[in-house]
Structure formats: C-alpha cells, structure tokens
Coordinates of N, CA and C in Angstrom, one line a residue:
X1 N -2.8 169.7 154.8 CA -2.5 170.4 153.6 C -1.6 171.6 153.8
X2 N -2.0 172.1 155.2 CA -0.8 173.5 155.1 C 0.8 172.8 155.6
X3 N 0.8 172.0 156.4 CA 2.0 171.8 156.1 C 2.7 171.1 155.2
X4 N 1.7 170.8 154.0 CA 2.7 169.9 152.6 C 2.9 171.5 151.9
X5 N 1.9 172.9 152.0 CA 2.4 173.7 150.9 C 3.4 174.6 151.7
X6 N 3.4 174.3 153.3 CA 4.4 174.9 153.7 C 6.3 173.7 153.2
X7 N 5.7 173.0 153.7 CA 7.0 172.4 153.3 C 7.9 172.3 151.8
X8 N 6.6 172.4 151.1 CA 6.7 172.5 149.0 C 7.5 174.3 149.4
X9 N 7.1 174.9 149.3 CA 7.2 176.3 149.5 C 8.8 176.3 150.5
X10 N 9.2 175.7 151.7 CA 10.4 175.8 151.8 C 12.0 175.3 151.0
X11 N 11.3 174.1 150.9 CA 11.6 172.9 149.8 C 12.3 174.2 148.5
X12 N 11.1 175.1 147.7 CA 11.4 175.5 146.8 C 12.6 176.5 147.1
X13 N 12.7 176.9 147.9 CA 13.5 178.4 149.0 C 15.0 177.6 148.5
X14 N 14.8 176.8 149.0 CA 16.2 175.7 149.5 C 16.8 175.6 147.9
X15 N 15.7 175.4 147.4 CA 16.5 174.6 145.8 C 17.1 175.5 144.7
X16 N 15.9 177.1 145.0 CA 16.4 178.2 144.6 C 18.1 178.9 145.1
X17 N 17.7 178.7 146.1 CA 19.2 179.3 146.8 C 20.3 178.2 146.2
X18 N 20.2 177.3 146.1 CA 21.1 176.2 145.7 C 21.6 176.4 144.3
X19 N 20.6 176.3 143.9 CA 21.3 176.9 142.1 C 21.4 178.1 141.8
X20 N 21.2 179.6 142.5 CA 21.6 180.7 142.7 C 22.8 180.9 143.2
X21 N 23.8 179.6 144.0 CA 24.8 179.4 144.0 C 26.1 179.2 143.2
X22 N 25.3 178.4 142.1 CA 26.2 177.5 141.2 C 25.4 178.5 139.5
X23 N 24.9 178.8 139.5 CA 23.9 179.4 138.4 C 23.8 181.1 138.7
X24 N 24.5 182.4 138.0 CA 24.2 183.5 138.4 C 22.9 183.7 137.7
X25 N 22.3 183.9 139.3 CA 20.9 184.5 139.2 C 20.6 185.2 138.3
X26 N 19.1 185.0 137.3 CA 18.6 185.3 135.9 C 19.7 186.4 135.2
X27 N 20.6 185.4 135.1 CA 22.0 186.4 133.8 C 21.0 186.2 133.0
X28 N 21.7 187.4 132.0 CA 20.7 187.8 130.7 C 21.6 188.7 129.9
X29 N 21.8 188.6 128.8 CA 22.4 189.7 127.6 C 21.5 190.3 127.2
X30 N 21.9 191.5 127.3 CA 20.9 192.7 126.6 C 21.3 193.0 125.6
X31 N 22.5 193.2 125.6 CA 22.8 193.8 123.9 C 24.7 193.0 124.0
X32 N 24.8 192.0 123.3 CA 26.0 191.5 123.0 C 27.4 191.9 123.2
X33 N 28.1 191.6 124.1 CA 29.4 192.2 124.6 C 29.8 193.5 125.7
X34 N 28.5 194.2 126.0 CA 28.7 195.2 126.7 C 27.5 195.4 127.8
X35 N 26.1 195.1 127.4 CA 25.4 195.5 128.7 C 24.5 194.1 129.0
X36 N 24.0 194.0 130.3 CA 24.2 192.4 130.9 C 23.2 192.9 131.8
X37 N 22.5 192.0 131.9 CA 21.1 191.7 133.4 C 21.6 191.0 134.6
X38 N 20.8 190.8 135.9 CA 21.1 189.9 136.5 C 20.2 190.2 137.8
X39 N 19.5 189.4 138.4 CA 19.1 189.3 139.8 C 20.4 189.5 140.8
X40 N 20.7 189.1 141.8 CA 21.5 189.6 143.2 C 22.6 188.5 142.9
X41 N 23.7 188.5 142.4 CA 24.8 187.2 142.4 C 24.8 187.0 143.9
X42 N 25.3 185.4 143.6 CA 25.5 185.0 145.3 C 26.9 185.6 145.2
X43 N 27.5 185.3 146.6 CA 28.8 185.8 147.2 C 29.6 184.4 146.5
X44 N 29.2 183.3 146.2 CA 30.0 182.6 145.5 C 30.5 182.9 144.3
X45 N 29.5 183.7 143.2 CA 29.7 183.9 141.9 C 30.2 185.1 141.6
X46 N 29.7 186.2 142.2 CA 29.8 187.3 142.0 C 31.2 187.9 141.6
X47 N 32.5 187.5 142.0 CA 33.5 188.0 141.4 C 34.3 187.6 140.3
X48 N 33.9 186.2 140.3 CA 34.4 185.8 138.5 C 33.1 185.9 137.8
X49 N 32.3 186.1 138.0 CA 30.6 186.7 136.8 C 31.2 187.4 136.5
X50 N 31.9 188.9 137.1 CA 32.2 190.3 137.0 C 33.4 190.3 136.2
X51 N 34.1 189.4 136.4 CA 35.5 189.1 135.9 C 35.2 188.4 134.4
X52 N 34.2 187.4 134.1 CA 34.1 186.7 133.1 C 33.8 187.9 132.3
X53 N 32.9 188.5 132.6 CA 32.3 189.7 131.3 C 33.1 190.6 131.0
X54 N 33.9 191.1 132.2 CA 34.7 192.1 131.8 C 34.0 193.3 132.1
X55 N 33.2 193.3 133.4 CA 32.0 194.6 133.5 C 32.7 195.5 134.3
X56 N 32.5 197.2 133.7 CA 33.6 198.0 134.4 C 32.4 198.9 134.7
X57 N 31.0 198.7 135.0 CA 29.9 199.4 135.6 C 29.2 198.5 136.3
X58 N 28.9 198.8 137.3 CA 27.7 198.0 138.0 C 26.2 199.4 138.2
X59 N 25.0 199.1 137.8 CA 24.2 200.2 138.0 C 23.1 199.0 138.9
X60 N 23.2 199.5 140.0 CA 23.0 198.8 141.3 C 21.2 199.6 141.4
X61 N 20.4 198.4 141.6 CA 19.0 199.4 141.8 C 18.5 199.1 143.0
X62 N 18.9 198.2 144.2 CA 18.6 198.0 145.1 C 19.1 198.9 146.3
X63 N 18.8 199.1 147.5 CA 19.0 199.5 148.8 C 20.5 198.8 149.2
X64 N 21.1 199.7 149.4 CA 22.2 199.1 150.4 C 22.1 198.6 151.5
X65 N 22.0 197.1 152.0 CA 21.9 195.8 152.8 C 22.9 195.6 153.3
X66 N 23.5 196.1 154.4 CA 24.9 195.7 155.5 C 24.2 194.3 155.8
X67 N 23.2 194.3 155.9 CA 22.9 192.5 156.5 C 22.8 191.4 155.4
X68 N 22.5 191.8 154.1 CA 22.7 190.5 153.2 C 23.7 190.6 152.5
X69 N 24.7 188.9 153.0 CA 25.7 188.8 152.8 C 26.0 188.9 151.1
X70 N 25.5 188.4 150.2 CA 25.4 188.4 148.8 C 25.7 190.0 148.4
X71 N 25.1 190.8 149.1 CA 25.0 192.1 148.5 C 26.6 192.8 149.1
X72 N 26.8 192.6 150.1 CA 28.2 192.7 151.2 C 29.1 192.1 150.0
X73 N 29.2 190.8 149.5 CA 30.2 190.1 148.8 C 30.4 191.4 147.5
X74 N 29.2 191.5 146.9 CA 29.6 192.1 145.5 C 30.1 194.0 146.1
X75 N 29.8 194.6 147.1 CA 30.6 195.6 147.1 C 31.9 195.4 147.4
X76 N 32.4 194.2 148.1 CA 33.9 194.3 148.4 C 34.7 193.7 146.7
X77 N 34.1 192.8 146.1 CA 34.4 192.2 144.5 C 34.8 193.6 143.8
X78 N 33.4 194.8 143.8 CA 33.4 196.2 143.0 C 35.0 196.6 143.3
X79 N 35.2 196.6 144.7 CA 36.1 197.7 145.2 C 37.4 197.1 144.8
X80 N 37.2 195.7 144.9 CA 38.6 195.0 144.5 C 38.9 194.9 142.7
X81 N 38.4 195.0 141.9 CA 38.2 195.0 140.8 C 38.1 196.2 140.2
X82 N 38.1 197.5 141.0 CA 37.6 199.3 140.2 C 36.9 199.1 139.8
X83 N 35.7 198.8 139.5 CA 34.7 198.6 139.1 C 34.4 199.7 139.7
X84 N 33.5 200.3 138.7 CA 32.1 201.6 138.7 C 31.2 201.5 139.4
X85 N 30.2 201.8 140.5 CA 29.1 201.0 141.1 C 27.9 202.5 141.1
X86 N 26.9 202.6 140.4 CA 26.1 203.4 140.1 C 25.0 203.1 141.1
X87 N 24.6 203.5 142.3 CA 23.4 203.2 143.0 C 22.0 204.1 142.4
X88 N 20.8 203.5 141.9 CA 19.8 203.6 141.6 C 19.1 202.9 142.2
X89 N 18.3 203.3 143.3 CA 17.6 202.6 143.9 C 16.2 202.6 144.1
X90 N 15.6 201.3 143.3 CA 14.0 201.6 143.1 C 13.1 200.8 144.1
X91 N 11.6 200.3 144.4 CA 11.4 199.8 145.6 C 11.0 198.3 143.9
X92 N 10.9 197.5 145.2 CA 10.5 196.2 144.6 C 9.8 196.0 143.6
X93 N 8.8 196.0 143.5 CA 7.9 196.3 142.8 C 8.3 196.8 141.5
X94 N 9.2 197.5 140.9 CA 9.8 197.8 139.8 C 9.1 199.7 139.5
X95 N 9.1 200.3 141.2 CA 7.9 201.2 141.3 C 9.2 202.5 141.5
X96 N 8.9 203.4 142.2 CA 10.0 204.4 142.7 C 10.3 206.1 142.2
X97 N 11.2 206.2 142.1 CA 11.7 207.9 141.6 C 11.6 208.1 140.1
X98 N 10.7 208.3 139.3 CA 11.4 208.4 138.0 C 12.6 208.9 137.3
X99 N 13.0 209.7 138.3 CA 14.6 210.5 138.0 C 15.4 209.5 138.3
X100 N 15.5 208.3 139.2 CA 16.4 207.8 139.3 C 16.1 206.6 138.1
X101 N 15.0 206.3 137.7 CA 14.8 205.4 136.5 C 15.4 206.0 135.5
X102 N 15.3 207.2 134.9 CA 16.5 208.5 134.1 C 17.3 207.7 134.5
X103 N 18.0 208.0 135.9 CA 19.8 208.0 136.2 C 20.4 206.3 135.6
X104 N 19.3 205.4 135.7 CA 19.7 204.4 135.6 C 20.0 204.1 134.2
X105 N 18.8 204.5 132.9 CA 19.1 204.2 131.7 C 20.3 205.2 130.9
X106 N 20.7 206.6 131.7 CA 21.4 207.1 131.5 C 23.2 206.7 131.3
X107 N 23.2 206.1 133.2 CA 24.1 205.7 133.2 C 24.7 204.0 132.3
X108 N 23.7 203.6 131.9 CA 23.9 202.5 130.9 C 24.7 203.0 129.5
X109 N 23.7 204.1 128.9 CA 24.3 204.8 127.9 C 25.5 205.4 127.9
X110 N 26.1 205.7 129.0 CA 27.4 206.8 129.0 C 28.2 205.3 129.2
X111 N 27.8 204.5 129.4 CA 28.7 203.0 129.8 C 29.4 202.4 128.4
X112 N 28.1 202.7 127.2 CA 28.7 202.6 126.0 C 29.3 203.3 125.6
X113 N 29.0 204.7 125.7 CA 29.9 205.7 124.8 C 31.1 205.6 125.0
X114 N 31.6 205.1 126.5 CA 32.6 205.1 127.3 C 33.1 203.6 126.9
X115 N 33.0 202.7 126.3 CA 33.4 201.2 126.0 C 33.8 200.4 127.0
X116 N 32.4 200.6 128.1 CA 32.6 199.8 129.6 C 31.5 199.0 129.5
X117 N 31.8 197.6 129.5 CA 30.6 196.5 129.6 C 30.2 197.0 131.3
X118 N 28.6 196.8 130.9 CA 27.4 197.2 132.2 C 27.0 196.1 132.5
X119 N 27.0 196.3 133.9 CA 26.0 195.0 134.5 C 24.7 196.1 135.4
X120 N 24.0 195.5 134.8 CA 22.2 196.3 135.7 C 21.5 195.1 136.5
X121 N 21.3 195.3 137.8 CA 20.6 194.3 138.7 C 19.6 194.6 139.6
X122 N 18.7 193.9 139.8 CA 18.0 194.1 141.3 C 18.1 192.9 141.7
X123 N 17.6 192.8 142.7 CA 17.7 191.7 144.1 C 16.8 190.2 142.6
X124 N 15.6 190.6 142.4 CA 15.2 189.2 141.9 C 15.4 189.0 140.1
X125 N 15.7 190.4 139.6 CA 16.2 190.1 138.3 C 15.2 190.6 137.7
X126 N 13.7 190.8 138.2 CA 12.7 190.9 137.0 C 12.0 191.9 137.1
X127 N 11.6 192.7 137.9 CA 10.6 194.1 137.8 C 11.9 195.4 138.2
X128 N 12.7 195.8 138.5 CA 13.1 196.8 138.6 C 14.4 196.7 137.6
X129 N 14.7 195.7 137.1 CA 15.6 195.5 136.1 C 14.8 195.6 134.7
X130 N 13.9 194.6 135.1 CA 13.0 194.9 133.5 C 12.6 195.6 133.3
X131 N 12.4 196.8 134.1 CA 11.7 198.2 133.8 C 12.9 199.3 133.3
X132 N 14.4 198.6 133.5 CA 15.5 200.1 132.9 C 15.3 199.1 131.9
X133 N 15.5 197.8 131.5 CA 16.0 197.2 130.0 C 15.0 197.3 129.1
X134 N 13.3 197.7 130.0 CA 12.1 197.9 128.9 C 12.5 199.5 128.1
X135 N 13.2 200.3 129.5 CA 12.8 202.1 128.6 C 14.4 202.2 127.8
X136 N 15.4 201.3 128.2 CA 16.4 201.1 127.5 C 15.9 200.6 125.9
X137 N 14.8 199.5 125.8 CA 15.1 199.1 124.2 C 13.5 200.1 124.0
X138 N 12.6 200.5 124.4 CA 11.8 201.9 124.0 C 12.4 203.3 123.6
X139 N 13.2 203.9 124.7 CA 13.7 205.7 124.3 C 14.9 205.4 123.5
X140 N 15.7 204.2 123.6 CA 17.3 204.3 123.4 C 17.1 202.9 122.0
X141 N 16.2 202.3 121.7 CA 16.5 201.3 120.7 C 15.6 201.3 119.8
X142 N 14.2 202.0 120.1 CA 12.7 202.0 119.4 C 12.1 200.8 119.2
X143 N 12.5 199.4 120.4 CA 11.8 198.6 119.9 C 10.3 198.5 120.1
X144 N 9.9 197.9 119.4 CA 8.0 197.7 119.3 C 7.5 197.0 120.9
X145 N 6.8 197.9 121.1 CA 6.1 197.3 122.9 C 6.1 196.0 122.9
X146 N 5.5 195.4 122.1 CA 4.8 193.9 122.4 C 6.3 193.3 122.7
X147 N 7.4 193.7 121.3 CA 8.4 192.9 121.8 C 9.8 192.8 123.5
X148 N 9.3 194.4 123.7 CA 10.1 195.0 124.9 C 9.1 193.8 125.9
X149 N 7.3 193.4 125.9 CA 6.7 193.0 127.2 C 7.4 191.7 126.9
X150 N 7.2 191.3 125.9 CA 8.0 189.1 125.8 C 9.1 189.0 126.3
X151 N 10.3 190.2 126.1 CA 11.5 190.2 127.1 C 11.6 190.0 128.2
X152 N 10.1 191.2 128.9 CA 10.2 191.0 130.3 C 9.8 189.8 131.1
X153 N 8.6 189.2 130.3 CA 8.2 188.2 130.2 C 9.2 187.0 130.1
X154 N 10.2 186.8 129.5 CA 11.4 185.9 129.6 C 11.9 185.9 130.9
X155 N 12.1 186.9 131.4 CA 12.8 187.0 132.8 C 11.8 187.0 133.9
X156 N 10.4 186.4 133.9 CA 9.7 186.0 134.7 C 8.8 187.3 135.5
X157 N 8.7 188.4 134.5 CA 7.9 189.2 134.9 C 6.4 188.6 134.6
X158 N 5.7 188.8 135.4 CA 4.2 188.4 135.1 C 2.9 189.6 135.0
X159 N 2.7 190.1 134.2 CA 1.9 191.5 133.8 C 0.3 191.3 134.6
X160 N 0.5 190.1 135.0 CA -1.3 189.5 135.9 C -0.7 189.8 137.0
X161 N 0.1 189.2 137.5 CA 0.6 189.3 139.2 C 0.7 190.4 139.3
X162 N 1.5 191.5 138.8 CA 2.2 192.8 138.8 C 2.1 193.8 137.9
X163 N 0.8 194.0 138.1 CA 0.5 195.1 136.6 C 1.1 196.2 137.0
X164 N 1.3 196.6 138.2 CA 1.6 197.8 138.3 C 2.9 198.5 137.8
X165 N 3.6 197.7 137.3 CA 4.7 198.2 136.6 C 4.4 198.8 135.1
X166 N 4.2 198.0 134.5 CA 2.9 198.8 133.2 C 2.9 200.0 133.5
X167 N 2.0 199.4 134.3 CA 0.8 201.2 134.9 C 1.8 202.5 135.2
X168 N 3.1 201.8 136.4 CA 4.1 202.8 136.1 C 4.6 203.3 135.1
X169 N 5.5 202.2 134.4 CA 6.3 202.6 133.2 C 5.4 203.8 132.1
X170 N 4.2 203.0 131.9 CA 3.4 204.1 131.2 C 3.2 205.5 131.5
X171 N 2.3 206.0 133.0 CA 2.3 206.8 133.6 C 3.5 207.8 133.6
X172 N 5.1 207.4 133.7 CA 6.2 207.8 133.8 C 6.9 208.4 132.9
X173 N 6.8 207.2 132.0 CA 7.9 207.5 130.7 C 8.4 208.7 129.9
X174 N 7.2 209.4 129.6 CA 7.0 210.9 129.3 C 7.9 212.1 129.8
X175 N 8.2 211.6 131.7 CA 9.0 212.6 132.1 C 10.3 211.9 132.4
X176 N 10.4 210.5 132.2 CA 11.8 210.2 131.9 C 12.0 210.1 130.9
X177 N 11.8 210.2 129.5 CA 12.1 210.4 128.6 C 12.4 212.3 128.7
X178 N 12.3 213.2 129.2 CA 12.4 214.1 129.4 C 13.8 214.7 130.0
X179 N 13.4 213.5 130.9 CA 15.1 213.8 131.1 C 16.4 213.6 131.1
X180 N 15.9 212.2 130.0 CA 17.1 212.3 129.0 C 17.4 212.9 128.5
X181 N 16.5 213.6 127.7 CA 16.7 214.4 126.5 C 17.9 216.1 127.6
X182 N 17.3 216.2 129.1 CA 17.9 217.0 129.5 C 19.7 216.8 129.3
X183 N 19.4 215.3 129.3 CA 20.8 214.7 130.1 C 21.8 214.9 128.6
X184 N 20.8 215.3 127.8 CA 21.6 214.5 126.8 C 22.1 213.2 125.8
X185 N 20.8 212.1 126.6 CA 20.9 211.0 125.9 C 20.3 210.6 125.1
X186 N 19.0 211.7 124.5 CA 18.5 211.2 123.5 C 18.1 212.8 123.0
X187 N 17.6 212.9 121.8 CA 17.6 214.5 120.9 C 16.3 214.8 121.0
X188 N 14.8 214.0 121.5 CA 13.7 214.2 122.2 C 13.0 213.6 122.6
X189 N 11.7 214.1 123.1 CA 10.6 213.1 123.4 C 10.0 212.5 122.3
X190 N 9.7 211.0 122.8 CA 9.0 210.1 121.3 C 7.5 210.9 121.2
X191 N 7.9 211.1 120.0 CA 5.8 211.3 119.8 C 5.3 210.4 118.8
X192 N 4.3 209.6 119.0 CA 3.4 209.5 120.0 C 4.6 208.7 121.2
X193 N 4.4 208.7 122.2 CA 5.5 207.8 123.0 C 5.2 206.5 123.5
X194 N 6.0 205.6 123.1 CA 5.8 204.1 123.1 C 4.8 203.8 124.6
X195 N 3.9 202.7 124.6 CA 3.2 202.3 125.4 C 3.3 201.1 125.8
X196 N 3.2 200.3 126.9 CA 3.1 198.7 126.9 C 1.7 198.5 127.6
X197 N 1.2 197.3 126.8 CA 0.2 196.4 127.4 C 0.3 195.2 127.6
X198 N -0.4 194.6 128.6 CA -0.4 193.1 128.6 C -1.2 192.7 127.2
X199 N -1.9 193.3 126.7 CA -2.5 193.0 125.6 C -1.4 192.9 124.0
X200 N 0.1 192.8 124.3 CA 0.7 193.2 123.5 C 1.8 191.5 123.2
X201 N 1.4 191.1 124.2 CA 2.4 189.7 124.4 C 0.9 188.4 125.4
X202 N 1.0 187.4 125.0 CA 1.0 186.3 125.0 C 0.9 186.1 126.8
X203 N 0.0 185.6 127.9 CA 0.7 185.3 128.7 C 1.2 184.1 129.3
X204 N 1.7 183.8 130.3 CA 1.9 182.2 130.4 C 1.3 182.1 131.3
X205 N 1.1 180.4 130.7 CA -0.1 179.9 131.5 C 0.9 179.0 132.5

C-alpha cells in the first residue's frame, strides 16, 4: 500500500507540473482588466501571461529563489519587459509581517490609481495570495466575509487544513487596516472591522 500512495502521490507531482506548464498556474481575475492572481508561472508561460494582460506590476510575495528556475525565468521576463516587481514576502502558510501584508494591498491600490494592470502571486496561488485579495475585497471593496471566504475557497484554500490564516487575518487586520489608513489608502479603520469564519461559507467535501 505505501508504495501505490507513494507512486499516486508522485504520479500527481508529475501531472501537476505538466499542466502548470501549458496552464498558468491558478490565474484568477480579481477585478476585470487591471488586477490578476496567480501561483508561481512556469518559465514556459511566464512572459507572454505578462505580456497577454498587459501587467506593469508584479507584487511578488515569495522569497527570492536563485535555485528555482520558474522564479529565475519571471525576474529576467520583469527586467525585459519594465515591469514593476514589488517584493512582499510572506511565509507559506499565508502567515508573516503584517506591515508587509499593508505593503502588499497598498501597492495594488497605487497600481490602480496609477492605471497599471497588477499581477499578485505566491509560489501555490492560495494562502498568501488569498490573504492580500481577502483584505483587498474587506478594507478596499467592503465585501461581506462569507463572500471574500468562497473566493478563497475557489482557489483551493481549505479553512479545515489551514485555519491558521483566519486566525491570522483576523488577529491582524486591525493593525493593517491601520496602516493604510497611515499610507493613505483608506480614510479609516472599519468599525466594527470585518471578520472571517469558516462558519461563513460552505466547505468542500
């Protein structure tokens, strides 16, 4: 039996990488024409993705990786294209600096004002991305929790596996919303200030 789930489990590695080839990794529209999701493009896609949208920001939330070639492809694409490259870097988990969770939803906002389609990514597309597009449609759009968790929930966040992002975002928000309002990108703190629960969306079975 371990080696059928080891082999199912490589098997899946293999098939993922293969359509993360030909398929940019969990693309996603966030708001039509200007700001865009995305897990890690491969080094095959990554510079006509960039090119297709017309993206003149990248707000990068991962670690800088000299060893993974995907991540190597899209800084030489940035540099060849002028592209903007905003490093915000959070840990996996969708966990990290709350100031740089600020810096991130910040620099999305000045991306509009500025009429530069955004691209926002981490390595797998779903907890450190879903957590700027959750406080993006909470402090910057006022959408209703339940509907910001089903989003995340679309892009394969799972609130059972990974509560701890919740637990973050909630814990947090208060002083990133704070310093927005420092930065200038929003006129105050929400009161009462939006909350998310798993209790707010549906989970998959």
């Amino acid at each position: 039996m371990a080696s059928i789930s080891a082999f199912v489990a490589i098997n899946h590695r293999q098939v993922t990488a293969l359509r993360d080839r030909f398929i940019p990794k969990r693309w996603g529209v966030v708001v039509e024409g200007w700001f865009y999701r995305s897990g890690q493009l491969s080094q095959h896609l990554v510079k006509e993705t960039l090119q297709k949208h017309h993206i003149a920001r990248v707000v990068d939330l991962t670690f800088d990786n000299p060893q993974d070639a995907n991540h190597v492809a899209e800084l030489a694409a940035i540099a060849e294209l002028g592209i903007e490259r905003k490093l915000c870097p959070l840990d996996s988990d969708g966990t990290g600096d709350e100031h740089i969770y600020a810096q991130a939803v910040a620099a999305v906002v000045e991306a509009r004002r500025q009429g530069k389609p955004v691209l926002v990514h981490c390595y797998a597309g779903a907890q450190r991305t879903g957590g700027v597009v959750a406080l993006y449609r909470l402090l910057i759009e006022h959408k209703p929790p339940a509907d910001v968790l089903r989003e995340m929930q679309q892009y394969r966040y799972d609130p059972q596996r990974s509560p701890r992002l919740l637990e973050y975002l909630n814990e947090h928000i208060a002083a990133i919303a704070a310093d927005l309002v420092r930065a200038g990108v929003i006129d105050k703190v929400p009161d009462p200030l939006p909350r998310l629960s798993s209790e707010d969306a549906p989970l998959r079975r």
